[in-house]
Short mmCIF file of C-alpha atoms and ligand atoms in Angstrom, two decimals:
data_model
loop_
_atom_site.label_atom_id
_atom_site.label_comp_id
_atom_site.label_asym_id
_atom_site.label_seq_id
_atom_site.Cartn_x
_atom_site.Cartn_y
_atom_site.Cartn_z
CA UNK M 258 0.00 0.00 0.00
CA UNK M 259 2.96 2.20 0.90
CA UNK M 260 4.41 2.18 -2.92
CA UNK M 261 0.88 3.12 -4.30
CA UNK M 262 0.29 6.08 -2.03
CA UNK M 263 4.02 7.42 -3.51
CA UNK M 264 2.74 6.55 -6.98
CA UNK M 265 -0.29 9.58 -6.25
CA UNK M 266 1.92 12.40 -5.53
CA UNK M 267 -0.66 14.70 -6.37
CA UNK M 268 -3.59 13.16 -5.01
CA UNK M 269 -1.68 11.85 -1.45
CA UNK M 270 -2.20 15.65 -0.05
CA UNK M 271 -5.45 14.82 0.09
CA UNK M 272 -5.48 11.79 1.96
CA UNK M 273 -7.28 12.71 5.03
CA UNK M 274 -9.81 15.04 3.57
CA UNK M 275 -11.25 11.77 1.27
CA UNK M 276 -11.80 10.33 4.59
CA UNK M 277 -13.79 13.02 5.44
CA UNK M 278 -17.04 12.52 2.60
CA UNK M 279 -19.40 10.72 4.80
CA UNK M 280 -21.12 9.26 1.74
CA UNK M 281 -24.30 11.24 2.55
CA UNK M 282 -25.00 11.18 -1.69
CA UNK M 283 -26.47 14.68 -1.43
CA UNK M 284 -24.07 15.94 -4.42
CA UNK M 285 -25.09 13.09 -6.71
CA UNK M 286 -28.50 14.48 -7.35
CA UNK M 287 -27.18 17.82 -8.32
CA UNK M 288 -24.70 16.34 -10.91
CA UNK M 289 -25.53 17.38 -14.40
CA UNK M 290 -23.19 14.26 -15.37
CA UNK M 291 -24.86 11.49 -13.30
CA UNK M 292 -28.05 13.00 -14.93
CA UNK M 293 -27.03 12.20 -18.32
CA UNK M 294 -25.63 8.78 -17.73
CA UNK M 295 -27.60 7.40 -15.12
CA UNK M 296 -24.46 6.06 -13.92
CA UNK M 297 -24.34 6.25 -10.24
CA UNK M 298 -20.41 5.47 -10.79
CA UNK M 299 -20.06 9.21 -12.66
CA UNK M 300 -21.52 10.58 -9.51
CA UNK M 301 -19.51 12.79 -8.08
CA UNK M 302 -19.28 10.83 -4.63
CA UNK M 303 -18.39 7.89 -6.98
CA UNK M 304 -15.08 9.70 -8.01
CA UNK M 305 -14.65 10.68 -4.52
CA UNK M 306 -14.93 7.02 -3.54
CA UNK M 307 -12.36 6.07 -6.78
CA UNK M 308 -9.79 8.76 -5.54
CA UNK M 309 -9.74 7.10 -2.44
CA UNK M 310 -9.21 3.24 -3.60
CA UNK M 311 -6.20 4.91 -6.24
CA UNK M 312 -4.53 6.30 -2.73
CA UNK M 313 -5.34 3.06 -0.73
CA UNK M 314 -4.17 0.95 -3.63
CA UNK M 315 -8.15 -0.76 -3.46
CA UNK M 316 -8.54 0.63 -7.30
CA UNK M 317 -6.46 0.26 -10.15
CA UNK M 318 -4.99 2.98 -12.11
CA UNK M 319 -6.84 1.92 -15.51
CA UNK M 320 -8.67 3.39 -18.45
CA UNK M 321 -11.94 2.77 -16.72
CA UNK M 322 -11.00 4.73 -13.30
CA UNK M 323 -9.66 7.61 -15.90
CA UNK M 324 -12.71 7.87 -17.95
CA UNK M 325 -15.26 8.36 -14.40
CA UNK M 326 -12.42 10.95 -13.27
CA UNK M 327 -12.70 13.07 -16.78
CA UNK M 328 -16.16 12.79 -17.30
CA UNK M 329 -16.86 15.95 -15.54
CA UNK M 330 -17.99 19.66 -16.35
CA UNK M 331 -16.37 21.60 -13.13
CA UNK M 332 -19.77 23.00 -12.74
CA UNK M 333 -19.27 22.74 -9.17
CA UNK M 334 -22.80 21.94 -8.07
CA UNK M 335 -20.67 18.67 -6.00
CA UNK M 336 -19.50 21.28 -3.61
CA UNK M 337 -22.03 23.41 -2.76
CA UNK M 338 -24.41 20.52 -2.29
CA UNK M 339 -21.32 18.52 -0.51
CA UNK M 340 -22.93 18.58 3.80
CA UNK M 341 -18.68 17.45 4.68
CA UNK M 342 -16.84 20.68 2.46
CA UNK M 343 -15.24 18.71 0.66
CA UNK M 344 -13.36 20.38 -2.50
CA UNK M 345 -14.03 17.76 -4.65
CA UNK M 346 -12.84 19.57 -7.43
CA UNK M 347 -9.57 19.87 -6.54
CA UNK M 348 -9.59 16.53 -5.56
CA UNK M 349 -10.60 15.49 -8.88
CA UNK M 350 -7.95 18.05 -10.45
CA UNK M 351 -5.06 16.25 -8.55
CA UNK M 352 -6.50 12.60 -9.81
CA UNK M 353 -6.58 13.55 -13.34
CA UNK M 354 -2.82 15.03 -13.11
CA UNK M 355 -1.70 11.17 -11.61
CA UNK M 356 -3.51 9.44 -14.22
CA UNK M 357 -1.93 11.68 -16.81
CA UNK M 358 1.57 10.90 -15.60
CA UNK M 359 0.58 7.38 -15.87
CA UNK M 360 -0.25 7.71 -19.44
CA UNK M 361 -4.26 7.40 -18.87
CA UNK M 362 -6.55 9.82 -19.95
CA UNK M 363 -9.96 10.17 -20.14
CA UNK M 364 -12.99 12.05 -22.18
CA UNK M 365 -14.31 15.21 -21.40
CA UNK M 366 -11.28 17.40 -22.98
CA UNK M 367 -11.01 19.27 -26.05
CA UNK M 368 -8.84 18.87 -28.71
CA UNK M 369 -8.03 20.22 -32.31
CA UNK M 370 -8.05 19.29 -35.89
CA UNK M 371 -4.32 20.02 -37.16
CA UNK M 372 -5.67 19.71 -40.56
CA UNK M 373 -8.30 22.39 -40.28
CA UNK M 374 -6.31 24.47 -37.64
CA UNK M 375 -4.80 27.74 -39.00
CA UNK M 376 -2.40 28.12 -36.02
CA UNK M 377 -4.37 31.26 -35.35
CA UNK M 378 -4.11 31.17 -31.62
CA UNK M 379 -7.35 32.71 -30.56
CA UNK M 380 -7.99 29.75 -29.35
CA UNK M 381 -4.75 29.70 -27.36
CA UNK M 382 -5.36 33.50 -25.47
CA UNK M 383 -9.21 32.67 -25.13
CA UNK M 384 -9.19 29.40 -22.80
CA UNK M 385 -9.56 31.01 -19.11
CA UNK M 386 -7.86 28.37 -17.52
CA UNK M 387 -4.46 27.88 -19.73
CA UNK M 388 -5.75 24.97 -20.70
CA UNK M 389 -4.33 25.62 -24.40
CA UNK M 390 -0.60 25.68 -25.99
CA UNK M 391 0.93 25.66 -29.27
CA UNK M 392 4.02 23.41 -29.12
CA UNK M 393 5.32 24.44 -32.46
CA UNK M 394 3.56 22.14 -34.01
CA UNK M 395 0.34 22.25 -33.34
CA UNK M 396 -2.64 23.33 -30.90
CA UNK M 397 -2.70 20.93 -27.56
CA UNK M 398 -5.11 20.84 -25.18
CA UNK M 399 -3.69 20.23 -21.27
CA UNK M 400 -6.15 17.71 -20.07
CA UNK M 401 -5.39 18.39 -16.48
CA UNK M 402 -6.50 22.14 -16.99
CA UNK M 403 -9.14 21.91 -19.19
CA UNK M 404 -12.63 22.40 -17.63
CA UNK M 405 -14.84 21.63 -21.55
CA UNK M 406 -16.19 25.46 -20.96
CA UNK M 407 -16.46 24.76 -24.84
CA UNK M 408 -15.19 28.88 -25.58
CA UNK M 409 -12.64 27.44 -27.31
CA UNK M 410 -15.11 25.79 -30.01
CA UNK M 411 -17.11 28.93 -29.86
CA UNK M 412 -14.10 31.28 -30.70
CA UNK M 413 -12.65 29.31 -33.57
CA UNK M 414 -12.99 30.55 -37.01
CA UNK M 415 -12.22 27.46 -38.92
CA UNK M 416 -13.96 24.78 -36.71
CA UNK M 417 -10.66 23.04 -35.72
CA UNK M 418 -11.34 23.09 -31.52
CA UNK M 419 -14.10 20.02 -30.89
CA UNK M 420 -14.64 18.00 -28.15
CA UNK M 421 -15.35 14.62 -28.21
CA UNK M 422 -18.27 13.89 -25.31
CA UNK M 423 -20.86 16.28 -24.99
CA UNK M 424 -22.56 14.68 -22.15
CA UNK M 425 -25.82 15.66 -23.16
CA UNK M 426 -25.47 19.03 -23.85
CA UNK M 427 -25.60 18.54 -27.60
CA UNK M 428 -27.84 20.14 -30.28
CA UNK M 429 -29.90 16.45 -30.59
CA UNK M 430 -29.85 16.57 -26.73
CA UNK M 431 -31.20 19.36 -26.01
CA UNK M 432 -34.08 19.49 -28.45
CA UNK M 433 -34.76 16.22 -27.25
CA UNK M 434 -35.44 17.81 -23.62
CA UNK M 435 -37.07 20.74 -24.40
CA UNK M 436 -40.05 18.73 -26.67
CA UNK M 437 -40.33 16.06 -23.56
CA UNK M 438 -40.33 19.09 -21.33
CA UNK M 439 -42.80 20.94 -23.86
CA UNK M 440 -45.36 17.76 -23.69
CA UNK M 441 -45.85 17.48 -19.98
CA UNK M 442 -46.03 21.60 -20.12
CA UNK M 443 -49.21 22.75 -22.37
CA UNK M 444 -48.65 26.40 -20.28
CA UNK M 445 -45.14 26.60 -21.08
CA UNK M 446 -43.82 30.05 -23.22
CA UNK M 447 -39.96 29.63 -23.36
CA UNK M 448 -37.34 27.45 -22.28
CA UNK M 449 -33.87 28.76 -21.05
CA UNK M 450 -31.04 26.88 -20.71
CA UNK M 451 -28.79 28.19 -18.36
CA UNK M 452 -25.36 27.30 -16.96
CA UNK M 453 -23.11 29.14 -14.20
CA UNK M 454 -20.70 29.30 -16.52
CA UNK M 455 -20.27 27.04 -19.47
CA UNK M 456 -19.86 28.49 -23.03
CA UNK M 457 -20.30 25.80 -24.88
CA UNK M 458 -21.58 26.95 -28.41
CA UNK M 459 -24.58 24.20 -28.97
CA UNK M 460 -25.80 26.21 -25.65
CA UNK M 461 -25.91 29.39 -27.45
CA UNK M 462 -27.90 28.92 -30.06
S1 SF4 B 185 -18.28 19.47 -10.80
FE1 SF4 B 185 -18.28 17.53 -12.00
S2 SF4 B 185 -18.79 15.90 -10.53
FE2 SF4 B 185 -19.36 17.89 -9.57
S3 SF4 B 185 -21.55 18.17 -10.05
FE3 SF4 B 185 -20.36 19.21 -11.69
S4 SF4 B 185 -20.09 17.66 -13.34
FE4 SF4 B 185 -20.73 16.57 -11.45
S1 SF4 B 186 -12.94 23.86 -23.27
FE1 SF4 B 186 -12.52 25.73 -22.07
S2 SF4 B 186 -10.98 25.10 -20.56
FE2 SF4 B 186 -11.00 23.53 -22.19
S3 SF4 B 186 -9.37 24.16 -23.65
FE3 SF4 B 186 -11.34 25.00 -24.38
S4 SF4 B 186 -11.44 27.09 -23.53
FE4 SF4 B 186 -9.88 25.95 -22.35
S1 SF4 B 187 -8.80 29.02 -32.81
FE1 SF4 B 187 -9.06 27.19 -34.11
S2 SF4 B 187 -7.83 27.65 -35.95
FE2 SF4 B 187 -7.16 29.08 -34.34
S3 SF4 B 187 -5.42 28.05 -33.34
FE3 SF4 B 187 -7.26 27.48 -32.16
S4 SF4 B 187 -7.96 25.53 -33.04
FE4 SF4 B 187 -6.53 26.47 -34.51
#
C-alpha cells in the first residue's frame, strides 16, 4: 500500500480530507453528469470514492477509473451541495494530473483538428484556464487544466477546436429535452437553458 500512495503524488495531499465525505450522496442528485448517464459510478461521490481506492491501492490505475475521473464539467454543483466541504474539485484536479503521468486519460477534454487548424491562436489567449498551448507544431489541449467550458469551439474561425463527449449538452440533446419538457407543459412560453458558466456553443444557439 505504501508504494501506491508514492505513486499519487498529487492526489496523497489529500489523503485525510477523502476520509472526510461521509457518503451522505447529497451531491449526486445535483450532478448534471450522473443525470445524463444514469451512472451512479459518474456521480460525483463515486469519483470521490475512486480517488480514495487509487490512494489506498483498493482501485487500479486503468482506463476505466480515468474515464469516471474526466467525465466531468467543473460545474461545481458537488461542492455546494457537498454537507462534509469537501473540495471535490480539486480533488478530482489532482486525480486527473496522476492518471496523466501514468499515461491514462480520459474524455471530457477538447482537442483540435491540425488539418483544419490555421495556427491562429485565438484559441490559445481565449481558454480562461491555460488549458491551451501551441508546441510548435500544433494546438494541444492540457487535459489536467481543461474544464470543456467549450469557448474554445465557440471562438474558432475554422472549426478546428471540438470535443469529443458532450454529455448531453448537444444540439440532438437538447431538443430532445425541451419537446419532452414541452409535452408534460401545455402552459409553457420559453425554455432557457442556463449554466453558471459554461460556453459551450450548442448552448448558445
Ligand atoms: S463538478 Fe463535476 S462531478 Fe461535480 S456536479 Fe459538476 S459535473 Fe458533477
Ligand atoms: S474547453 Fe474551455 S478550458 Fe478547455 S481548452 Fe477549451 S477554452 Fe480551455
Ligand atoms: S482558434 Fe481554431 S484555428 Fe485558431 S489556433 Fe485554435 S484551433 Fe486552430
Amino acid at each position: 500500500m505504501e508504494n501506491k500512495i508514492k505513486e499519487f503524488k498529487h492526489l496523497e495531499k489529500w489523503q485525510d480530507t477523502l476520509a472526510s465525505c461521509i457518503r451522505c450522496g447529497y451531491c449526486f442528485e445535483h450532478c448534471p453528469m450522473f443525470h445524463h448517464t444514469g451512472w451512479e459510478s459518474d456521480a460525483p461521490r463515486a469519483k470521490i470514492i475512486t480517488a480514495f481506492g487509487l490512494l489506498s491501492g483498493q482501485v487500479e490505475p486503468s482506463e476505466s477509473a480515468a474515464d469516471k475521473m474526466f467525465s466531468c464539467f467543473y460545474c461545481m454543483r458537488c461542492e455546494a451541495a457537498c454537507s462534509s466541504g469537501v473540495p471535490l474539485t480539486e480533488i478530482f484536479t489532482d486525480a486527473k494530473k496522476d492518471l496523466v503521468e501514468m499515461g491514462l486519460k480520459g474524455p471530457g477534454t477538447t482537442s483540435t483538428t491540425q488539418l483544419n487548424c490555421a495556427r491562429c491562436l485565438i484559441c490559445v489567449g481565449a481558454c480562461p484556464h491555460e488549458a491551451r498551448s501551441y508546441d510548435g507544431n500544433g494546438i494541444t489541449t492540457d487535459p489536467t487544466k481543461c474544464k470543456a467550458c467549450g469557448i474554445c469551439i465557440e471562438v474558432c474561425p475554422a472549426g478546428a477546436a471540438k470535443i469529443e463527449h458532450h454529455f448531453g449538452t448537444d444540439r440532438e440533446d437538447l431538443i430532445e429535452r425541451a419537446s419532452s419538457f414541452l409535452k408534460t407543459h401545455d402552459s409553457a412560453k420559453a425554455i432557457v437553458f442556463a449554466c453558471n458558466w459554461s460556453y459551450y456553443p450548442e448552448l448558445q444557439a
